[in-house]
PDB file of C-alpha atoms and ligand atoms in Angstrom:
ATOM      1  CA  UNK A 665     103.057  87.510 107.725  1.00 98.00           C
ATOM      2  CA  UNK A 666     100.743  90.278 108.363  1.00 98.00           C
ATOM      3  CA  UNK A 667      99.178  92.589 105.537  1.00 98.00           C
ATOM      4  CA  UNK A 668      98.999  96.419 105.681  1.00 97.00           C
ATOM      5  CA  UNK A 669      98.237  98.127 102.527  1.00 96.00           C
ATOM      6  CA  UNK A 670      98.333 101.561 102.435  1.00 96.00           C
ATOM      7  CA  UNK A 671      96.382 101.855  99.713  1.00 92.00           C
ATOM      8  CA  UNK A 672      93.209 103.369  99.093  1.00 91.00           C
ATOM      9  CA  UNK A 673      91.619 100.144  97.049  1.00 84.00           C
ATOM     10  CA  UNK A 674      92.505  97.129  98.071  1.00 80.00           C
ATOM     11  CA  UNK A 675      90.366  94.344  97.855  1.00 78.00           C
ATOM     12  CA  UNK A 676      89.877  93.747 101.317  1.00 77.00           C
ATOM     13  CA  UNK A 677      90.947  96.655 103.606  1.00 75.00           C
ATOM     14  CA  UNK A 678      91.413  99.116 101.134  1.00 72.00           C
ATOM     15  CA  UNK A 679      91.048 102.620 102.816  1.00 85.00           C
ATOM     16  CA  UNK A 680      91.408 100.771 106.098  1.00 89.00           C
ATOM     17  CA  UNK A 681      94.942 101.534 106.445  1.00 92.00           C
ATOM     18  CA  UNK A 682      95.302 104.504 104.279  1.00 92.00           C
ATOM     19  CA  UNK A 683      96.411 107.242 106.460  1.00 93.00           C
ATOM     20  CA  UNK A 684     100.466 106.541 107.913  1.00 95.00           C
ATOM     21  CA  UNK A 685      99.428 106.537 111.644  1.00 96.00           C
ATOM     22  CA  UNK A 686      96.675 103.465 110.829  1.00 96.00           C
ATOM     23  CA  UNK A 687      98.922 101.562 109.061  1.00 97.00           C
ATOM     24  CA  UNK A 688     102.089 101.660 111.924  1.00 98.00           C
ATOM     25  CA  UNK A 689      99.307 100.669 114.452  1.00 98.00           C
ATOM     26  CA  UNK A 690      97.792  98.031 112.329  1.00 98.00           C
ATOM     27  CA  UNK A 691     101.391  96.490 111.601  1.00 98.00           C
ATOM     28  CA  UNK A 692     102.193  97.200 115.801  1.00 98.00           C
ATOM     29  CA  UNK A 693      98.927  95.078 116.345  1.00 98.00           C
ATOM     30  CA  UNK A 694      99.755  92.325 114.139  1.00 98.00           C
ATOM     31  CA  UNK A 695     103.128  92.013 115.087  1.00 98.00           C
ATOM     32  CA  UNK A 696     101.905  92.185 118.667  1.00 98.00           C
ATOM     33  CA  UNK A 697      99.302  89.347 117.857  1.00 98.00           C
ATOM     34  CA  UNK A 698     102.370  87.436 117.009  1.00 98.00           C
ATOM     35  CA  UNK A 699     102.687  88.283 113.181  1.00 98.00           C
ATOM     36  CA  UNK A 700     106.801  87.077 112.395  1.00 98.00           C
ATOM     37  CA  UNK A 701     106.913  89.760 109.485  1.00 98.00           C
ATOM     38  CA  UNK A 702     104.858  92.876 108.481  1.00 98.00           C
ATOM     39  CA  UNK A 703     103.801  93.033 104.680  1.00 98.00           C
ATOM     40  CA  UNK A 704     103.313  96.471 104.214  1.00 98.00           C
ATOM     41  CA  UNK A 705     102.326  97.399 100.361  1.00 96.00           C
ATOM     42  CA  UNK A 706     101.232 100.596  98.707  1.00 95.00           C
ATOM     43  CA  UNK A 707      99.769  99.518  95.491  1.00 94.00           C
ATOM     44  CA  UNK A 708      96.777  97.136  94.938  1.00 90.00           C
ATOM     45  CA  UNK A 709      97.271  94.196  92.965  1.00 87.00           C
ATOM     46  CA  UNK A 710      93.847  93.042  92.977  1.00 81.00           C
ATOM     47  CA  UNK A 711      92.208  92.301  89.588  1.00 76.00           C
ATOM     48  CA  UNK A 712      91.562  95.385  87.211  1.00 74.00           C
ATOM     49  CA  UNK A 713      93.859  97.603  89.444  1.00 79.00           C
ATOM     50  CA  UNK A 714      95.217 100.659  88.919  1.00 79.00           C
ATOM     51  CA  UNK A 715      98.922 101.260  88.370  1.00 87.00           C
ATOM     52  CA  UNK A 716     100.703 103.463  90.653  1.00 93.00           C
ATOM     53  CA  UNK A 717     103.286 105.429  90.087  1.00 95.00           C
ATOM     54  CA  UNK A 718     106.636 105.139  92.146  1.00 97.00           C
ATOM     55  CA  UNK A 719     106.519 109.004  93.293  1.00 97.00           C
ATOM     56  CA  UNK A 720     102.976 107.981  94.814  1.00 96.00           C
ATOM     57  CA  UNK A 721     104.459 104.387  95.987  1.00 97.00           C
ATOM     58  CA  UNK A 722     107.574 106.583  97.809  1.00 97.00           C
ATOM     59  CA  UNK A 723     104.773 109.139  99.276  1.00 97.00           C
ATOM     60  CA  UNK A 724     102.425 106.364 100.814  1.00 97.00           C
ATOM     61  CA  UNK A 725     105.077 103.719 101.934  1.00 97.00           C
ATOM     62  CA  UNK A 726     108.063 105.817 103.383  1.00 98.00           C
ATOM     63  CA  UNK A 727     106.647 107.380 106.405  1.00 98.00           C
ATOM     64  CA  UNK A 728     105.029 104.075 107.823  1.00 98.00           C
ATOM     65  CA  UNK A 729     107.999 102.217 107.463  1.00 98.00           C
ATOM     66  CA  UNK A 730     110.508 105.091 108.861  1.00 98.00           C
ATOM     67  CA  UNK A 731     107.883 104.955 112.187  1.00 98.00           C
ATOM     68  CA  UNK A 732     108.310 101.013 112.298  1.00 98.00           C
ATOM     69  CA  UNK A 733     111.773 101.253 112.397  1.00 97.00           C
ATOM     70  CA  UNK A 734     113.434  98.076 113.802  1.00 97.00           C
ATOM     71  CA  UNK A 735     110.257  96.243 113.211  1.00 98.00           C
ATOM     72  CA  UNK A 736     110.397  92.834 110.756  1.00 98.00           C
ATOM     73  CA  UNK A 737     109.101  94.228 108.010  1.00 98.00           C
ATOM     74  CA  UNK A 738     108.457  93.666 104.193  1.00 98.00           C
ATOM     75  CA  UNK A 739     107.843  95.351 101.497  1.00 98.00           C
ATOM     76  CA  UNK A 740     105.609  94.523  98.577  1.00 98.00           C
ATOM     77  CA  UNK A 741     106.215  95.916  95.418  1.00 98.00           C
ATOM     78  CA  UNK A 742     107.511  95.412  92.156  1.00 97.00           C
ATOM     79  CA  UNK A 743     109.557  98.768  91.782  1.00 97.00           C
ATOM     80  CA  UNK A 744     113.462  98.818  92.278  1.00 98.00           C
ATOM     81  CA  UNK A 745     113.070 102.071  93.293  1.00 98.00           C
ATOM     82  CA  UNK A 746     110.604 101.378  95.971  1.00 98.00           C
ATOM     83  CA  UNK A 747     112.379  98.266  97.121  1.00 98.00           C
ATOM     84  CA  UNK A 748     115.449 100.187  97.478  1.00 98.00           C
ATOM     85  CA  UNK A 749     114.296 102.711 100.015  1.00 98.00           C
ATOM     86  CA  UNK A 750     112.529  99.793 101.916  1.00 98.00           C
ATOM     87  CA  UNK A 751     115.859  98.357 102.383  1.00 98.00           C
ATOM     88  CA  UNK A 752     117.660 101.355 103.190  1.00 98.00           C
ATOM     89  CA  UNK A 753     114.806 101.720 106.022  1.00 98.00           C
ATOM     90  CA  UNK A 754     115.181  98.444 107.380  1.00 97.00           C
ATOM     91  CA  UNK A 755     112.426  95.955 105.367  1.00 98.00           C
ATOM     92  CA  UNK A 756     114.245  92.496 105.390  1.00 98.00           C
ATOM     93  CA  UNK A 757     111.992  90.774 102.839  1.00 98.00           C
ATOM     94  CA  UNK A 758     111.060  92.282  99.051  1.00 98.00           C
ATOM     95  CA  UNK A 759     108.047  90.444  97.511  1.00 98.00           C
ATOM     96  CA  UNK A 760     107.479  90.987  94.446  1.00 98.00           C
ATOM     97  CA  UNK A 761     104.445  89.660  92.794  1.00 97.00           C
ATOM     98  CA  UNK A 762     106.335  89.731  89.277  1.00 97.00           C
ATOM     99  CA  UNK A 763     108.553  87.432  90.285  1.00 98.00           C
ATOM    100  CA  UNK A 764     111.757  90.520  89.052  1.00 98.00           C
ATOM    101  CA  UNK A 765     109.753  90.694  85.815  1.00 97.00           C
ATOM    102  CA  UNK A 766     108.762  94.035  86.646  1.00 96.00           C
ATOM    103  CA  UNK A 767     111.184  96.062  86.349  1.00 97.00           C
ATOM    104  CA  UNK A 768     114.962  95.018  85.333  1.00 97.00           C
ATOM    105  CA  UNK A 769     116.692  96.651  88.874  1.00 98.00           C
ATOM    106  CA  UNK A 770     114.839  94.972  90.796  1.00 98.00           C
ATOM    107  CA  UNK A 771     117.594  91.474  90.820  1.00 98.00           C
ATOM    108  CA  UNK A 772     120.149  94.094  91.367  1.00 98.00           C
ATOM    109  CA  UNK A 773     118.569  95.663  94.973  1.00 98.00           C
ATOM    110  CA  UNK A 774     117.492  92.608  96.028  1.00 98.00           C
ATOM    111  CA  UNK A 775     121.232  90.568  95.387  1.00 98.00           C
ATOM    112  CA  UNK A 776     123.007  93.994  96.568  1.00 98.00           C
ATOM    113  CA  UNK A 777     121.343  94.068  99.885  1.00 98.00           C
ATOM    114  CA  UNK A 778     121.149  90.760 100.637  1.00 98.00           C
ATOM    115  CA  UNK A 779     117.649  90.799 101.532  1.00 98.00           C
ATOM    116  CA  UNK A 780     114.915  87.626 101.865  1.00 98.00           C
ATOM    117  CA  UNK A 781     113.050  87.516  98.300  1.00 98.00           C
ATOM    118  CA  UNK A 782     109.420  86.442  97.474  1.00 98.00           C
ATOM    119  CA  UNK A 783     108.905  85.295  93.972  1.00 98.00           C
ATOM    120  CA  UNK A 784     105.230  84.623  93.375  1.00 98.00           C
ATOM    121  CA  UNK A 785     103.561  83.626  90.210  1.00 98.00           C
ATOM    122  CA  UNK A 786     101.001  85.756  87.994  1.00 96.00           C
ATOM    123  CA  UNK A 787      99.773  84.628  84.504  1.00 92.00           C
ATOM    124  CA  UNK A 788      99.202  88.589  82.954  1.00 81.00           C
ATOM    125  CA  UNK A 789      98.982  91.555  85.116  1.00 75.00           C
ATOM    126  CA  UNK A 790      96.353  92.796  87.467  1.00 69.00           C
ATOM    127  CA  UNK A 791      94.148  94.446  85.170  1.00 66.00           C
ATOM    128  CA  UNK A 792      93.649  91.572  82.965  1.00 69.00           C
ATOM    129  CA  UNK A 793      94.808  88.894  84.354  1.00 65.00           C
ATOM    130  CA  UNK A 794      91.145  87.413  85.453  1.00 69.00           C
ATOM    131  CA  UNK A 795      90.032  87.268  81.502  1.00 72.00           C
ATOM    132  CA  UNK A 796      89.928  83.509  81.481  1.00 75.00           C
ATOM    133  CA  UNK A 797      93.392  82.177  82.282  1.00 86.00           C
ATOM    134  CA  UNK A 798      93.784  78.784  81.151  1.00 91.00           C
ATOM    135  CA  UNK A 799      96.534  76.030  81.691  1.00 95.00           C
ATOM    136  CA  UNK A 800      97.135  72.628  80.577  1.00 95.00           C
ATOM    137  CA  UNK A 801      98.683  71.714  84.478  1.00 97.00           C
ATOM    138  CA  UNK A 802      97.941  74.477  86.480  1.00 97.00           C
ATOM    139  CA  UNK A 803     100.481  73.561  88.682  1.00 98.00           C
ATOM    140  CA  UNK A 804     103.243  71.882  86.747  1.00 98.00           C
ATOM    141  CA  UNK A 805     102.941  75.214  84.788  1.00 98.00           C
ATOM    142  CA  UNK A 806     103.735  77.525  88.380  1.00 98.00           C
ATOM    143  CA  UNK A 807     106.111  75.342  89.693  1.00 98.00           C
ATOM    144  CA  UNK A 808     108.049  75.398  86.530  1.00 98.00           C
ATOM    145  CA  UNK A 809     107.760  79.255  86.262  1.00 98.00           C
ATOM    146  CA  UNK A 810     108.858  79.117  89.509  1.00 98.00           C
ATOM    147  CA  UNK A 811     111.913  76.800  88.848  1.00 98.00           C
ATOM    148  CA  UNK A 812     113.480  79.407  86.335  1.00 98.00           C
ATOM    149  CA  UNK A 813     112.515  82.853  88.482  1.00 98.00           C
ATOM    150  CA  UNK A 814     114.527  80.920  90.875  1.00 98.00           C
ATOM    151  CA  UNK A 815     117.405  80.391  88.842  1.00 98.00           C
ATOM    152  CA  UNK A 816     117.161  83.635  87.413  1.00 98.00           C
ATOM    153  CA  UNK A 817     117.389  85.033  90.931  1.00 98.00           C
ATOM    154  CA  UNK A 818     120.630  82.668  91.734  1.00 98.00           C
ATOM    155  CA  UNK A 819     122.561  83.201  88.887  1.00 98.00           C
ATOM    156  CA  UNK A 820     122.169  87.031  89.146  1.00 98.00           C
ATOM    157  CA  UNK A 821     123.226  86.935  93.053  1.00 98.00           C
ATOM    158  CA  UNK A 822     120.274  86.223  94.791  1.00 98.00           C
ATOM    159  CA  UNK A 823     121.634  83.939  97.203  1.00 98.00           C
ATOM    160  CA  UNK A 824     119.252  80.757  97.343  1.00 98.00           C
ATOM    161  CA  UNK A 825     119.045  80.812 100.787  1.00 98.00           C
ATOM    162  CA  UNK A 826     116.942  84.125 100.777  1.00 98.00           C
ATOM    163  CA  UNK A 827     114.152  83.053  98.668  1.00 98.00           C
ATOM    164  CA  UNK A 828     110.811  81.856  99.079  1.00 98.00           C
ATOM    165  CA  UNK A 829     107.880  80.975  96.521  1.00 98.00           C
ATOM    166  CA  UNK A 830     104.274  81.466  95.910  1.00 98.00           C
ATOM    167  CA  UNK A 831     101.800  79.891  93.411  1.00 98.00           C
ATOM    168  CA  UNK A 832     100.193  83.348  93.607  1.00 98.00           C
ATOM    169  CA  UNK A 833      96.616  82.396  94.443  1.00 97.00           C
ATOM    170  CA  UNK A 834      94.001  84.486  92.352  1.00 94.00           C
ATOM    171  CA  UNK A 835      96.702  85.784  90.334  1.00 94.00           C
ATOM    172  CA  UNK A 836      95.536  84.548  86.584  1.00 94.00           C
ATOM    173  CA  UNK A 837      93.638  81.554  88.396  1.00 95.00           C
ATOM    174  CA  UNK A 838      90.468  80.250  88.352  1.00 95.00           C
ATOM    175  CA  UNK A 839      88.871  78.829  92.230  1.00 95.00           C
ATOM    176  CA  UNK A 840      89.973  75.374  90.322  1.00 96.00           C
ATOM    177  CA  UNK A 841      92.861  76.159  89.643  1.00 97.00           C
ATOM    178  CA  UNK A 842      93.498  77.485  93.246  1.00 97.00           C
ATOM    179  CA  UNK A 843      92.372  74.744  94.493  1.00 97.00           C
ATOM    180  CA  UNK A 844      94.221  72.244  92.713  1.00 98.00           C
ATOM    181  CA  UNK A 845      97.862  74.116  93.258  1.00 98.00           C
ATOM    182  CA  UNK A 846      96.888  74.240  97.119  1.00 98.00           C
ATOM    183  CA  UNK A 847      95.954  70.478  97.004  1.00 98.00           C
ATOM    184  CA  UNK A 848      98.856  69.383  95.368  1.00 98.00           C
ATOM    185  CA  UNK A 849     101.707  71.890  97.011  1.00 98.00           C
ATOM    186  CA  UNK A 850     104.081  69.288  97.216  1.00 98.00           C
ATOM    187  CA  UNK A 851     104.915  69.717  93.436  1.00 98.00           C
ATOM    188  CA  UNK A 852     106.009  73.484  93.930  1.00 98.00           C
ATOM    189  CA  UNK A 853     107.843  72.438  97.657  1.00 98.00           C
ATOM    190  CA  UNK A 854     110.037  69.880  95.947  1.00 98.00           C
ATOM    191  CA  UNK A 855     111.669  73.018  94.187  1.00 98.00           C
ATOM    192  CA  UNK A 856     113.111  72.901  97.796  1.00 98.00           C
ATOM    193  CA  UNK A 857     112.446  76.628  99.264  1.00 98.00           C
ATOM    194  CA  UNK A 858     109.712  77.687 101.696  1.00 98.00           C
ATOM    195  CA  UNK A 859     106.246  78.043 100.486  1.00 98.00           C
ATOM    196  CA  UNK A 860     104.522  81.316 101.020  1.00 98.00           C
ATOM    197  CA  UNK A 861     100.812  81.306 100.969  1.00 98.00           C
ATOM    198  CA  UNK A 862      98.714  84.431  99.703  1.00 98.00           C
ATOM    199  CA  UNK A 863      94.983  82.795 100.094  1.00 98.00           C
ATOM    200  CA  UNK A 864      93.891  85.255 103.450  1.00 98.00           C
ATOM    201  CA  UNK A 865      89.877  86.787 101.988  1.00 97.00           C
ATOM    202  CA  UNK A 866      90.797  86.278  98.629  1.00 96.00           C
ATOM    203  CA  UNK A 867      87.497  86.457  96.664  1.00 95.00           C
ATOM    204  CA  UNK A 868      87.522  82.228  95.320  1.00 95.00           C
ATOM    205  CA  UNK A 869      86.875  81.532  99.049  1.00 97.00           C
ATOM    206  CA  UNK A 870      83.574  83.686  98.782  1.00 97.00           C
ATOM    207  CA  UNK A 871      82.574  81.894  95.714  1.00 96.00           C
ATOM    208  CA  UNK A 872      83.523  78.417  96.344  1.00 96.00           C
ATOM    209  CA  UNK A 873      80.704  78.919  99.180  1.00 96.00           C
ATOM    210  CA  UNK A 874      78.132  79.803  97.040  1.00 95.00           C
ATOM    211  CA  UNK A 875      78.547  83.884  96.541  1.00 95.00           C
ATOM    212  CA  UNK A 876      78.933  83.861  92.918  1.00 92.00           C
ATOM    213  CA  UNK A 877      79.481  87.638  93.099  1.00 93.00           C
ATOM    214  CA  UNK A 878      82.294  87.402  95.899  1.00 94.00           C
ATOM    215  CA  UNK A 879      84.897  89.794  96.280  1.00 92.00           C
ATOM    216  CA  UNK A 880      86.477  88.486  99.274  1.00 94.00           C
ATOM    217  CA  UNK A 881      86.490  85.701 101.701  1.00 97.00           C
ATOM    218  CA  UNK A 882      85.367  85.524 105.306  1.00 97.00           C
ATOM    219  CA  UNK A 883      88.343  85.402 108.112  1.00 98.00           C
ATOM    220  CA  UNK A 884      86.911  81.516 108.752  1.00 98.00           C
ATOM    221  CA  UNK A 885      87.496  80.840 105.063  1.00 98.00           C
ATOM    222  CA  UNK A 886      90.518  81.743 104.925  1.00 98.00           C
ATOM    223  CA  UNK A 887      91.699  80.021 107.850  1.00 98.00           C
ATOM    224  CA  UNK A 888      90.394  76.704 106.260  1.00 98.00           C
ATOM    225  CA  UNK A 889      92.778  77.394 103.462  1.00 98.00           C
ATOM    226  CA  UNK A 890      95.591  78.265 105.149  1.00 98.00           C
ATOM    227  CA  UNK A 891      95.117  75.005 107.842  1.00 98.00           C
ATOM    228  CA  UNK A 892      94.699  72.838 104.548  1.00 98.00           C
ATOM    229  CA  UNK A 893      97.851  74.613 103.004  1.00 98.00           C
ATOM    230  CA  UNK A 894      99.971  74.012 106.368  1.00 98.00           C
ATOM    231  CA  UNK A 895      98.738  70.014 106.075  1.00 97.00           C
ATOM    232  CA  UNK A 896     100.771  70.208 102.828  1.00 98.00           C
ATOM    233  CA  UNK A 897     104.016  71.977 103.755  1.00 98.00           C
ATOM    234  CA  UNK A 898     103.102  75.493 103.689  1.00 98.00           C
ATOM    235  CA  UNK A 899     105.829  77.766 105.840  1.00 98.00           C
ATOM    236  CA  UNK A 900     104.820  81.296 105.365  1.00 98.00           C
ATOM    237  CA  UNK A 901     101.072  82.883 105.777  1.00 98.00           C
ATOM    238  CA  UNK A 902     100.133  86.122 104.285  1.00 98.00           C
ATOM    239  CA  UNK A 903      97.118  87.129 106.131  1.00 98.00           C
ATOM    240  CA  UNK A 904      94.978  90.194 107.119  1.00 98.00           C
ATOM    241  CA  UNK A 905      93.709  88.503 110.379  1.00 98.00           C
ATOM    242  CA  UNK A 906      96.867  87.415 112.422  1.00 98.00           C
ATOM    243  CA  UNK A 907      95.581  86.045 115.718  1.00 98.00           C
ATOM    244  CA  UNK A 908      92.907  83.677 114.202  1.00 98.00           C
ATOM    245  CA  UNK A 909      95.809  82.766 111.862  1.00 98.00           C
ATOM    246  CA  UNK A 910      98.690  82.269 115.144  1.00 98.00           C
ATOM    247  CA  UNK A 911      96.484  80.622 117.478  1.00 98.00           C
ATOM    248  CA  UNK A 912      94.789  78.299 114.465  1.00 98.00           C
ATOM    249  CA  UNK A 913      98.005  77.388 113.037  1.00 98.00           C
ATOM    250  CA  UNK A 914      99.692  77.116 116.372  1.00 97.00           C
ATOM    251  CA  UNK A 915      97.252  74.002 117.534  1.00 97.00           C
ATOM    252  CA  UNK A 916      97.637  73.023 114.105  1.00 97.00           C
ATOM    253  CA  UNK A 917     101.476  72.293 114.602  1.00 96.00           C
ATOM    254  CA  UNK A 918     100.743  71.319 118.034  1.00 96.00           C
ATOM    255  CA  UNK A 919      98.705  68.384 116.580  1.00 95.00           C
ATOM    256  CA  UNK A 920     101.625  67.685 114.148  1.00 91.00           C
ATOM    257  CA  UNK A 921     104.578  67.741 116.742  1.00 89.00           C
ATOM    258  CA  UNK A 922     102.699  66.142 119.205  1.00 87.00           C
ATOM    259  CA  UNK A 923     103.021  68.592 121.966  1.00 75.00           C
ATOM    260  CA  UNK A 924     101.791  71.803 123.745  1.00 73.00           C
ATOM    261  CA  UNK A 925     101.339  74.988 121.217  1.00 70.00           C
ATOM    262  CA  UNK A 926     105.073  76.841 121.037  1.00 69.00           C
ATOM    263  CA  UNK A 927     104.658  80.416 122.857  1.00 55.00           C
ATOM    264  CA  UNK A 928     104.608  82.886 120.141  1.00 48.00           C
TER     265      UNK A 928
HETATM  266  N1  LIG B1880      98.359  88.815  97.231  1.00 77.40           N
HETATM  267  C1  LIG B1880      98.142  90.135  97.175  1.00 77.40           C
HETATM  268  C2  LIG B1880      99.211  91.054  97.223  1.00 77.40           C
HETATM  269  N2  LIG B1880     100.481  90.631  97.365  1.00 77.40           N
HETATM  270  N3  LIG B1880     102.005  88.847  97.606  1.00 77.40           N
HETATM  271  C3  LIG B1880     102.254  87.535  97.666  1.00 77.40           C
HETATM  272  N4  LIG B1880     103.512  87.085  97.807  1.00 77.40           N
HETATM  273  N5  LIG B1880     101.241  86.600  97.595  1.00 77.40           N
HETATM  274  C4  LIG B1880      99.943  86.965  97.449  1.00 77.40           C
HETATM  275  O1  LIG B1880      99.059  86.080  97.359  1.00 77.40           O
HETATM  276  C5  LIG B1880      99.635  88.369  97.370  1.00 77.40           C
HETATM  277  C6  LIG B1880     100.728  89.298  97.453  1.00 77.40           C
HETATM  278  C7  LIG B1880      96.736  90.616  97.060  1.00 77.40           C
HETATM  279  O2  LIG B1880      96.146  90.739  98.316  1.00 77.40           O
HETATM  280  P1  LIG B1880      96.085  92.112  99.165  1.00 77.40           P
HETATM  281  O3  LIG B1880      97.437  92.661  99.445  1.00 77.40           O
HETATM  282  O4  LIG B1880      95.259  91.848 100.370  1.00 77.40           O
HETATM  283  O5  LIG B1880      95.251  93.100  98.246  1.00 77.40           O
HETATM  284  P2  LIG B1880      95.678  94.211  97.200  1.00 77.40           P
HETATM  285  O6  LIG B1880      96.658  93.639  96.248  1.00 77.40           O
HETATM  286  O7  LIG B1880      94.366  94.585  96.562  1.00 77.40           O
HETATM  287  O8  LIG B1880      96.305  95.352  97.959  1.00 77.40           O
END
């Protein structure tokens, strides 16, 4: 899965992507690079983020997905109203980092259109969510969040074959604590859907090698983490950097089938 935020503050390419025609051939050349799926997102979630309203969430995200018509595509936000219009414009996936906490339509557009659903986990929201989160069990704590967004999903229509989960790394976590759910994933895949992965620059790969300050991680970083994540059962990638992600991954599974790379 390959990240374009058209945003003007994102942690990591923030700006980058801002303007419609930058985005389209940003998600072309990931999708190109052999990106399955196209994130595309018009509000930052990183830590002490602004809010953004949905008129501004229509304004940024509409024309880049009516260009990539016919294109895999997803859309990341927690707005009904947002995820609505994806839909209607052909986004396949909704992932919403609130897990349809966010706002109460949101079950509703996703069960209606029968599109693929991302639940992810978050301890607080973005602007304050970094203030010290503690757990007792980091990740008994997520997976069992995760267990009842899932059933919440089901039993309002979702059907289960749609959805995937995330631990939501960074989201209300400490580097510990994203360590420890991405070193014991097989807690969260026993809930029996696809894993999705959100580690790609996020800044505890910067610290955990020594930048105290860090506000992102290096493409090699995040590679690591996404080669140790696939070692545990990881299905689904969420990364800015899509060919050192394909071709790393693709030897990767190579190594674990036992045969040549699969053409991508
Ligand atoms: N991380 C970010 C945004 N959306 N969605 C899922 N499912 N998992 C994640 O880990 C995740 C996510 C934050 O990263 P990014 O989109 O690069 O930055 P920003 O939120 O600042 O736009």
């Amino acid at each position: 899965m390959g990240i374009v935020n058209v945003t003007p503050d994102s942690f990591s390419d923030g700006g980058l992507n801002f303007e419609p025609r930058a985005a389209v051939a940003s998600a072309r050349r990931m999708l190109a690079e052999g990106a399955a799926i196209v994130d595309v997102g018009a509000e930052s979630t990183r830590p002490g983020a602004d809010a953004v309203k949905v008129d501004e969430e229509l304004r940024r995200v509409v024309p880049v997905l009516e260009e990539l018509r016919g294109a895999p595509l997803s859309i990341d936000t927690s707005k009904a109203e947002v995820a609505r219009r994806a839909v209607e414009l052909g986004a396949e996936l909704i992932n919403d980092v609130t897990a349809l906490r966010g706002d109460s339509e949101m079950v509703e557009v996703v069960a209606e259109s029968g599109a693929y659903l991302c639940l992810m986990h978050m301890r607080g929201e973005p602007r304050m969510m970094q203030n010290e989160p503690i757990y007792q069990d980091v990740v008994s704590e997520v997976s069992a969040f995760l267990e009842e967004r899932l059933a919440f999903a089901t039993s309002h229509g979702v059907r289960e074959d749609r959805i995937c989960l995330d631990p939501g790394f960074g989201f209300g976590k400490t580097v510990e604590h994203n360590l420890e759910l991405v070193r014991r994933l097989d807690v969260v895949l026993a809930l029996g859907r696809p894993v999705l992965i959100g580690l790609s620059r996020k800044r505890s790969l910067g610290r955990l090698l020594g930048d105290s300050e860090a506000t992102r991680g290096t493409t090699a970083a995040s590679m690591g983490a996404a080669l140790a994540a696939f070692d545990r059962g990881a299905g689904i990638f969420r990364v800015h950097d899509v060919r050192e992600h394909v071709e790393a991954l693709a030897i990767a599974a190579a190594i674990e089938r036992g045969g040549a790379p699969e053409s991508t």
